PDB file of C-alpha atoms and ligand atoms in Angstrom:
ATOM      1  CA  MET C  49      10.060  -7.786  47.135  1.00 71.00           C
ATOM      2  CA  SER C  50      10.033 -10.954  49.303  1.00 91.00           C
ATOM      3  CA  ALA C  51      11.048 -14.305  47.910  1.00 98.00           C
ATOM      4  CA  ARG C  52       8.447 -16.534  46.286  1.00 98.00           C
ATOM      5  CA  LEU C  53       8.110 -19.817  48.214  1.00 98.00           C
ATOM      6  CA  ALA C  54       6.494 -23.047  47.052  1.00 98.00           C
ATOM      7  CA  VAL C  55       5.920 -25.974  49.426  1.00 98.00           C
ATOM      8  CA  LEU C  56       5.448 -29.590  48.370  1.00 98.00           C
ATOM      9  CA  ILE C  57       3.637 -31.897  50.788  1.00 98.00           C
ATOM     10  CA  SER C  58       2.155 -35.380  50.991  1.00 98.00           C
ATOM     11  CA  GLY C  59       0.691 -35.578  54.473  1.00 96.00           C
ATOM     12  CA  THR C  60      -0.275 -33.891  57.712  1.00 97.00           C
ATOM     13  CA  GLY C  61       1.462 -30.596  57.024  1.00 97.00           C
ATOM     14  CA  ARG C  62       2.901 -29.787  60.449  1.00 98.00           C
ATOM     15  CA  ASN C  63       6.101 -28.542  58.803  1.00 98.00           C
ATOM     16  CA  LEU C  64       3.971 -26.652  56.294  1.00 98.00           C
ATOM     17  CA  ALA C  65       2.026 -24.940  59.079  1.00 98.00           C
ATOM     18  CA  ALA C  66       5.237 -23.854  60.809  1.00 98.00           C
ATOM     19  CA  ILE C  67       6.574 -22.498  57.513  1.00 98.00           C
ATOM     20  CA  LEU C  68       3.388 -20.591  56.696  1.00 98.00           C
ATOM     21  CA  ASP C  69       3.219 -19.189  60.235  1.00 98.00           C
ATOM     22  CA  ALA C  70       6.844 -18.025  59.913  1.00 98.00           C
ATOM     23  CA  CYS C  71       5.950 -16.286  56.634  1.00 98.00           C
ATOM     24  CA  ALA C  72       2.916 -14.613  58.235  1.00 97.00           C
ATOM     25  CA  GLY C  73       4.961 -13.583  61.281  1.00 97.00           C
ATOM     26  CA  GLY C  74       7.789 -12.166  59.195  1.00 96.00           C
ATOM     27  CA  GLU C  75      10.535 -14.477  60.493  1.00 97.00           C
ATOM     28  CA  LEU C  76      10.598 -16.083  57.054  1.00 98.00           C
ATOM     29  CA  PRO C  77      10.813 -13.273  54.455  1.00 98.00           C
ATOM     30  CA  ALA C  78       8.887 -15.101  51.767  1.00 98.00           C
ATOM     31  CA  GLN C  79       5.502 -15.038  50.102  1.00 98.00           C
ATOM     32  CA  PRO C  80       3.952 -18.522  49.879  1.00 98.00           C
ATOM     33  CA  VAL C  81       2.817 -18.740  46.249  1.00 98.00           C
ATOM     34  CA  LEU C  82       1.911 -22.437  46.011  1.00 98.00           C
ATOM     35  CA  VAL C  83       1.282 -25.473  48.169  1.00 98.00           C
ATOM     36  CA  LEU C  84       1.125 -28.650  46.093  1.00 98.00           C
ATOM     37  CA  SER C  85       0.377 -32.163  47.288  1.00 98.00           C
ATOM     38  CA  ASN C  86       0.747 -35.438  45.423  1.00 98.00           C
ATOM     39  CA  ARG C  87      -1.955 -36.890  47.656  1.00 98.00           C
ATOM     40  CA  PRO C  88      -5.498 -35.472  47.318  1.00 98.00           C
ATOM     41  CA  GLN C  89      -6.316 -36.394  50.916  1.00 97.00           C
ATOM     42  CA  ALA C  90      -3.308 -34.688  52.514  1.00 98.00           C
ATOM     43  CA  ALA C  91      -4.506 -32.825  55.609  1.00 97.00           C
ATOM     44  CA  GLY C  92      -1.924 -30.122  54.900  1.00 98.00           C
ATOM     45  CA  LEU C  93      -4.059 -28.906  51.985  1.00 98.00           C
ATOM     46  CA  ALA C  94      -6.726 -27.652  54.381  1.00 98.00           C
ATOM     47  CA  LEU C  95      -4.059 -25.839  56.436  1.00 97.00           C
ATOM     48  CA  ALA C  96      -2.915 -24.004  53.309  1.00 98.00           C
ATOM     49  CA  ARG C  97      -6.435 -23.166  52.149  1.00 97.00           C
ATOM     50  CA  ALA C  98      -7.300 -21.819  55.625  1.00 97.00           C
ATOM     51  CA  ARG C  99      -4.334 -19.450  55.295  1.00 96.00           C
ATOM     52  CA  GLY C 100      -5.389 -18.326  51.825  1.00 97.00           C
ATOM     53  CA  VAL C 101      -2.412 -19.906  50.073  1.00 98.00           C
ATOM     54  CA  PRO C 102      -2.929 -21.152  46.486  1.00 98.00           C
ATOM     55  CA  VAL C 103      -3.246 -24.929  46.546  1.00 98.00           C
ATOM     56  CA  GLN C 104      -2.900 -27.584  43.881  1.00 98.00           C
ATOM     57  CA  VAL C 105      -3.220 -31.370  43.917  1.00 98.00           C
ATOM     58  CA  LEU C 106      -1.238 -33.470  41.492  1.00 98.00           C
ATOM     59  CA  ASP C 107      -2.099 -37.089  42.167  1.00 98.00           C
ATOM     60  CA  HIS C 108       0.831 -39.278  41.195  1.00 96.00           C
ATOM     61  CA  GLN C 109      -1.618 -42.141  40.670  1.00 97.00           C
ATOM     62  CA  ASP C 110      -2.929 -40.295  37.605  1.00 98.00           C
ATOM     63  CA  PHE C 111       0.394 -40.711  35.821  1.00 97.00           C
ATOM     64  CA  SER C 112       1.781 -43.738  34.030  1.00 97.00           C
ATOM     65  CA  SER C 113       5.381 -43.053  34.964  1.00 97.00           C
ATOM     66  CA  ARG C 114       7.559 -41.169  37.414  1.00 96.00           C
ATOM     67  CA  GLU C 115       8.899 -39.098  34.522  1.00 97.00           C
ATOM     68  CA  ALA C 116       5.389 -38.086  33.398  1.00 98.00           C
ATOM     69  CA  PHE C 117       4.455 -37.025  36.912  1.00 98.00           C
ATOM     70  CA  ASP C 118       7.664 -35.053  37.366  1.00 98.00           C
ATOM     71  CA  ALA C 119       7.208 -33.329  33.997  1.00 98.00           C
ATOM     72  CA  GLU C 120       3.781 -32.058  35.030  1.00 98.00           C
ATOM     73  CA  LEU C 121       5.033 -31.200  38.514  1.00 98.00           C
ATOM     74  CA  ALA C 122       7.858 -29.169  36.952  1.00 98.00           C
ATOM     75  CA  ARG C 123       5.397 -27.351  34.709  1.00 98.00           C
ATOM     76  CA  ARG C 124       3.095 -26.444  37.618  1.00 98.00           C
ATOM     77  CA  LEU C 125       6.017 -25.417  39.789  1.00 98.00           C
ATOM     78  CA  ALA C 126       7.721 -23.344  37.084  1.00 98.00           C
ATOM     79  CA  ALA C 127       4.453 -21.495  36.506  1.00 98.00           C
ATOM     80  CA  ALA C 128       4.554 -20.343  40.144  1.00 98.00           C
ATOM     81  CA  GLN C 129       8.060 -18.932  39.563  1.00 98.00           C
ATOM     82  CA  PRO C 130       9.387 -19.947  43.010  1.00 98.00           C
ATOM     83  CA  ASP C 131      12.694 -18.658  44.344  1.00 98.00           C
ATOM     84  CA  VAL C 132      12.677 -21.390  47.007  1.00 98.00           C
ATOM     85  CA  VAL C 133      10.932 -24.788  47.040  1.00 98.00           C
ATOM     86  CA  ALA C 134      10.471 -26.547  50.391  1.00 98.00           C
ATOM     87  CA  LEU C 135       9.869 -30.304  50.436  1.00 98.00           C
ATOM     88  CA  ALA C 136       7.929 -30.597  53.676  1.00 98.00           C
ATOM     89  CA  GLY C 137       7.136 -34.257  54.065  1.00 97.00           C
ATOM     90  CA  PHE C 138       6.924 -34.717  50.316  1.00 97.00           C
ATOM     91  CA  MET C 139       7.123 -38.476  49.973  1.00 95.00           C
ATOM     92  CA  ARG C 140       8.196 -38.755  46.331  1.00 95.00           C
ATOM     93  CA  ILE C 141      11.593 -39.609  44.910  1.00 94.00           C
ATOM     94  CA  LEU C 142      12.235 -36.977  42.241  1.00 96.00           C
ATOM     95  CA  THR C 143      13.782 -37.700  38.847  1.00 97.00           C
ATOM     96  CA  PRO C 144      17.159 -36.239  37.806  1.00 96.00           C
ATOM     97  CA  GLY C 145      15.542 -34.038  35.139  1.00 96.00           C
ATOM     98  CA  PHE C 146      13.248 -32.416  37.690  1.00 97.00           C
ATOM     99  CA  ILE C 147      16.053 -31.898  40.186  1.00 97.00           C
ATOM    100  CA  ASP C 148      18.286 -30.326  37.539  1.00 97.00           C
ATOM    101  CA  GLN C 149      15.554 -27.858  36.591  1.00 98.00           C
ATOM    102  CA  PHE C 150      15.184 -26.599  40.171  1.00 98.00           C
ATOM    103  CA  SER C 151      18.633 -27.363  41.530  1.00 96.00           C
ATOM    104  CA  GLY C 152      19.741 -24.903  44.184  1.00 98.00           C
ATOM    105  CA  ARG C 153      16.173 -23.981  45.026  1.00 98.00           C
ATOM    106  CA  LEU C 154      15.080 -27.378  46.460  1.00 98.00           C
ATOM    107  CA  LEU C 155      15.380 -27.798  50.236  1.00 98.00           C
ATOM    108  CA  ASN C 156      14.251 -30.904  52.111  1.00 98.00           C
ATOM    109  CA  ILE C 157      13.867 -31.765  55.760  1.00 98.00           C
ATOM    110  CA  HIS C 158      14.850 -35.289  56.695  1.00 98.00           C
ATOM    111  CA  PRO C 159      14.257 -36.803  60.151  1.00 98.00           C
ATOM    112  CA  SER C 160      17.785 -38.024  60.891  1.00 98.00           C
ATOM    113  CA  LEU C 161      21.304 -36.708  61.492  1.00 98.00           C
ATOM    114  CA  LEU C 162      22.499 -37.141  57.904  1.00 98.00           C
ATOM    115  CA  PRO C 163      24.477 -38.817  56.527  1.00 98.00           C
ATOM    116  CA  ARG C 164      23.198 -41.405  58.985  1.00 98.00           C
ATOM    117  CA  HIS C 165      19.873 -43.048  58.159  1.00 98.00           C
ATOM    118  CA  ARG C 166      19.027 -41.881  54.687  1.00 97.00           C
ATOM    119  CA  GLY C 167      15.654 -43.176  53.502  1.00 96.00           C
ATOM    120  CA  LEU C 168      12.691 -44.270  55.584  1.00 97.00           C
ATOM    121  CA  ASN C 169      11.950 -45.499  59.124  1.00 98.00           C
ATOM    122  CA  THR C 170      14.729 -43.376  60.590  1.00 98.00           C
ATOM    123  CA  HIS C 171      13.390 -43.311  64.158  1.00 98.00           C
ATOM    124  CA  GLN C 172      13.226 -47.101  64.505  1.00 98.00           C
ATOM    125  CA  ARG C 173      16.642 -47.419  62.904  1.00 98.00           C
ATOM    126  CA  VAL C 174      18.152 -45.067  65.499  1.00 98.00           C
ATOM    127  CA  LEU C 175      16.677 -47.231  68.270  1.00 98.00           C
ATOM    128  CA  ASP C 176      17.803 -50.465  66.611  1.00 98.00           C
ATOM    129  CA  ALA C 177      21.335 -49.068  66.329  1.00 98.00           C
ATOM    130  CA  GLY C 178      21.308 -48.031  69.994  1.00 98.00           C
ATOM    131  CA  GLU C 179      22.340 -44.485  69.109  1.00 98.00           C
ATOM    132  CA  SER C 180      22.332 -41.739  71.751  1.00 98.00           C
ATOM    133  CA  TRP C 181      21.553 -38.839  69.417  1.00 97.00           C
ATOM    134  CA  HIS C 182      18.851 -38.294  66.863  1.00 97.00           C
ATOM    135  CA  GLY C 183      17.438 -35.270  65.081  1.00 98.00           C
ATOM    136  CA  ALA C 184      16.630 -33.726  61.723  1.00 98.00           C
ATOM    137  CA  SER C 185      18.603 -32.247  58.852  1.00 98.00           C
ATOM    138  CA  VAL C 186      17.779 -29.622  56.231  1.00 98.00           C
ATOM    139  CA  HIS C 187      19.657 -30.239  53.017  1.00 98.00           C
ATOM    140  CA  PHE C 188      19.691 -29.286  49.366  1.00 98.00           C
ATOM    141  CA  VAL C 189      17.970 -31.865  47.178  1.00 98.00           C
ATOM    142  CA  THR C 190      20.332 -33.466  44.682  1.00 96.00           C
ATOM    143  CA  GLN C 191      20.079 -36.549  42.507  1.00 94.00           C
ATOM    144  CA  GLU C 192      21.209 -38.972  45.217  1.00 92.00           C
ATOM    145  CA  LEU C 193      18.450 -39.527  47.791  1.00 93.00           C
ATOM    146  CA  ASP C 194      18.922 -37.597  51.051  1.00 95.00           C
ATOM    147  CA  ALA C 195      22.567 -36.952  50.118  1.00 95.00           C
ATOM    148  CA  GLY C 196      22.630 -33.269  49.166  1.00 97.00           C
ATOM    149  CA  ALA C 197      24.698 -30.743  51.098  1.00 98.00           C
ATOM    150  CA  VAL C 198      23.367 -30.492  54.662  1.00 98.00           C
ATOM    151  CA  ILE C 199      22.966 -26.905  55.863  1.00 98.00           C
ATOM    152  CA  LYS C 200      21.883 -27.306  59.471  1.00 98.00           C
ATOM    153  CA  GLN C 201      20.919 -30.109  61.834  1.00 98.00           C
ATOM    154  CA  GLY C 202      19.055 -30.123  65.104  1.00 98.00           C
ATOM    155  CA  ARG C 203      19.866 -32.796  67.700  1.00 96.00           C
ATOM    156  CA  ILE C 204      17.947 -34.392  70.537  1.00 97.00           C
ATOM    157  CA  ALA C 205      19.120 -37.004  73.033  1.00 96.00           C
ATOM    158  CA  VAL C 206      17.495 -40.417  72.762  1.00 98.00           C
ATOM    159  CA  GLN C 207      15.837 -41.160  76.096  1.00 98.00           C
ATOM    160  CA  ALA C 208      15.322 -44.499  77.862  1.00 97.00           C
ATOM    161  CA  GLY C 209      11.937 -45.859  76.907  1.00 97.00           C
ATOM    162  CA  ASP C 210      11.774 -43.949  73.644  1.00 98.00           C
ATOM    163  CA  THR C 211       9.793 -45.582  70.884  1.00 98.00           C
ATOM    164  CA  ALA C 212       9.818 -44.751  67.180  1.00 98.00           C
ATOM    165  CA  GLU C 213       6.632 -42.780  67.779  1.00 98.00           C
ATOM    166  CA  SER C 214       7.941 -40.785  70.748  1.00 98.00           C
ATOM    167  CA  LEU C 215      11.137 -40.000  68.855  1.00 98.00           C
ATOM    168  CA  ALA C 216       9.216 -38.914  65.770  1.00 98.00           C
ATOM    169  CA  GLU C 217       7.082 -36.549  67.816  1.00 98.00           C
ATOM    170  CA  ARG C 218      10.039 -35.068  69.712  1.00 98.00           C
ATOM    171  CA  VAL C 219      12.139 -34.658  66.558  1.00 98.00           C
ATOM    172  CA  LEU C 220       9.226 -32.974  64.813  1.00 98.00           C
ATOM    173  CA  HIS C 221       8.227 -30.603  67.606  1.00 98.00           C
ATOM    174  CA  SER C 222      11.642 -29.937  69.174  1.00 97.00           C
ATOM    175  CA  VAL C 223      13.648 -29.696  65.964  1.00 98.00           C
ATOM    176  CA  GLU C 224      11.869 -29.736  62.611  1.00 98.00           C
ATOM    177  CA  LEU C 225       9.282 -27.053  63.234  1.00 98.00           C
ATOM    178  CA  LYS C 226      12.044 -24.620  64.248  1.00 97.00           C
ATOM    179  CA  LEU C 227      14.879 -25.782  61.981  1.00 98.00           C
ATOM    180  CA  PHE C 228      13.126 -25.746  58.618  1.00 98.00           C
ATOM    181  CA  PRO C 229      11.684 -22.199  58.853  1.00 98.00           C
ATOM    182  CA  GLU C 230      15.102 -20.946  60.026  1.00 98.00           C
ATOM    183  CA  VAL C 231      17.041 -22.417  57.094  1.00 98.00           C
ATOM    184  CA  LEU C 232      14.314 -21.414  54.642  1.00 98.00           C
ATOM    185  CA  SER C 233      14.603 -17.838  55.953  1.00 98.00           C
ATOM    186  CA  TRP C 234      18.281 -17.827  54.931  1.00 98.00           C
ATOM    187  CA  ALA C 235      17.394 -19.045  51.437  1.00 98.00           C
ATOM    188  CA  ALA C 236      14.550 -16.509  51.130  1.00 98.00           C
ATOM    189  CA  ALA C 237      16.907 -13.716  52.185  1.00 98.00           C
ATOM    190  CA  GLY C 238      19.358 -14.692  49.455  1.00 98.00           C
ATOM    191  CA  ARG C 239      21.996 -15.729  52.007  1.00 98.00           C
ATOM    192  CA  LEU C 240      22.043 -19.448  51.152  1.00 98.00           C
ATOM    193  CA  HIS C 241      23.128 -21.013  47.854  1.00 98.00           C
ATOM    194  CA  LEU C 242      24.312 -24.314  46.400  1.00 98.00           C
ATOM    195  CA  ALA C 243      27.567 -24.183  44.436  1.00 97.00           C
ATOM    196  CA  ASN C 244      29.513 -27.186  43.144  1.00 96.00           C
ATOM    197  CA  GLY C 245      27.639 -29.430  45.546  1.00 96.00           C
ATOM    198  CA  GLN C 246      28.467 -27.268  48.585  1.00 97.00           C
ATOM    199  CA  ALA C 247      26.134 -25.166  50.693  1.00 98.00           C
ATOM    200  CA  ILE C 248      27.268 -21.531  50.769  1.00 98.00           C
ATOM    201  CA  LEU C 249      25.980 -19.341  53.598  1.00 98.00           C
ATOM    202  CA  ASP C 250      26.791 -15.618  53.572  1.00 98.00           C
ATOM    203  CA  GLY C 251      29.466 -16.306  50.978  1.00 98.00           C
ATOM    204  CA  ALA C 252      31.262 -18.996  52.994  1.00 98.00           C
ATOM    205  CA  PRO C 253      31.111 -22.725  52.192  1.00 98.00           C
ATOM    206  CA  LEU C 254      29.668 -24.848  54.996  1.00 98.00           C
ATOM    207  CA  LEU C 255      32.351 -27.521  55.318  1.00 96.00           C
ATOM    208  CA  GLN C 256      30.148 -29.321  57.831  1.00 97.00           C
ATOM    209  CA  PRO C 257      26.524 -28.793  58.835  1.00 97.00           C
ATOM    210  CA  LEU C 258      25.665 -26.170  61.418  1.00 98.00           C
ATOM    211  CA  ILE C 259      24.385 -27.831  64.588  1.00 96.00           C
ATOM    212  CA  GLY C 260      21.530 -26.600  66.745  1.00 91.00           C
ATOM    213  CA  ASP C 261      20.728 -28.117  70.132  1.00 76.00           C
ATOM    214  CA  TYR C 262      17.012 -27.832  70.744  1.00 70.00           C
TER     215      TYR C 262
HETATM  216  C1  GRF F 359       8.182 -35.149  59.048  1.00 78.94           C
HETATM  217  O1  GRF F 359       8.524 -35.950  60.135  1.00 78.94           O
HETATM  218  C2  GRF F 359       9.359 -35.016  58.122  1.00 78.94           C
HETATM  219  O2  GRF F 359      10.601 -35.120  58.763  1.00 78.94           O
HETATM  220  C3  GRF F 359       9.199 -36.187  57.206  1.00 78.94           C
HETATM  221  O3  GRF F 359       7.809 -36.376  57.045  1.00 78.94           O
HETATM  222  C4  GRF F 359       7.149 -35.808  58.156  1.00 78.94           C
HETATM  223  C5  GRF F 359       6.215 -34.806  57.597  1.00 78.94           C
HETATM  224  O4  GRF F 359       5.297 -34.471  58.557  1.00 78.94           O
HETATM  225  N1  GRF F 359       9.817 -35.894  55.921  1.00 78.94           N
HETATM  226  P1  GRF F 359       4.319 -33.224  58.227  1.00 78.94           P
HETATM  227  O5  GRF F 359       3.597 -33.553  56.929  1.00 78.94           O
HETATM  228  O6  GRF F 359       5.188 -32.012  58.075  1.00 78.94           O
HETATM  229  O7  GRF F 359       3.412 -33.147  59.407  1.00 78.94           O
END
């Protein structure tokens, strides 16, 4: 019985498409049971529908508070009984109560080499800092933003003439679309867990993130 996978999105859904393709191709041993967006106009919703994946919209603007939104989100998500939940460009900061309910099952992709550049505008910040390396990280979601145990990172070299846009595209296509399905496949196969704040892969704690050069 393959793992049940839910994916939360807010936007274009390029990570979502790569994840769903990996499920369909068998590289990711999971059955996508729900794609949920907090934005009704997210293009990723059409990608999911086209692949026959159950879709829900939960517009955060319909809720008076972050807690009220997260309570309904938790209810919808729990009903899908996911083994793994992928945050694929899900642009919401989640409340501690929600994170506790799904802790260990929540994986996020963040477009930087964590712990550098938590938060937004990572590509411009890499350029402003004159850094030579950039990339993306897949990490467990914990209560501190973008600070959960990092499982694997993919790196690219910053090139002369790079802009925030060119970096974002290269990080997405060269790293994210390969990295996230790979790490999710470990979680779906029951090889990846979170214990006492540490990522455990095949029974061994990851004392530092795995690094992939793409
Ligand atoms: C990606 O760059 C991801 O790193 C960030 O948001 C973007 C989502 O893009 N969290 P998409 O919705 O997967 O196309």
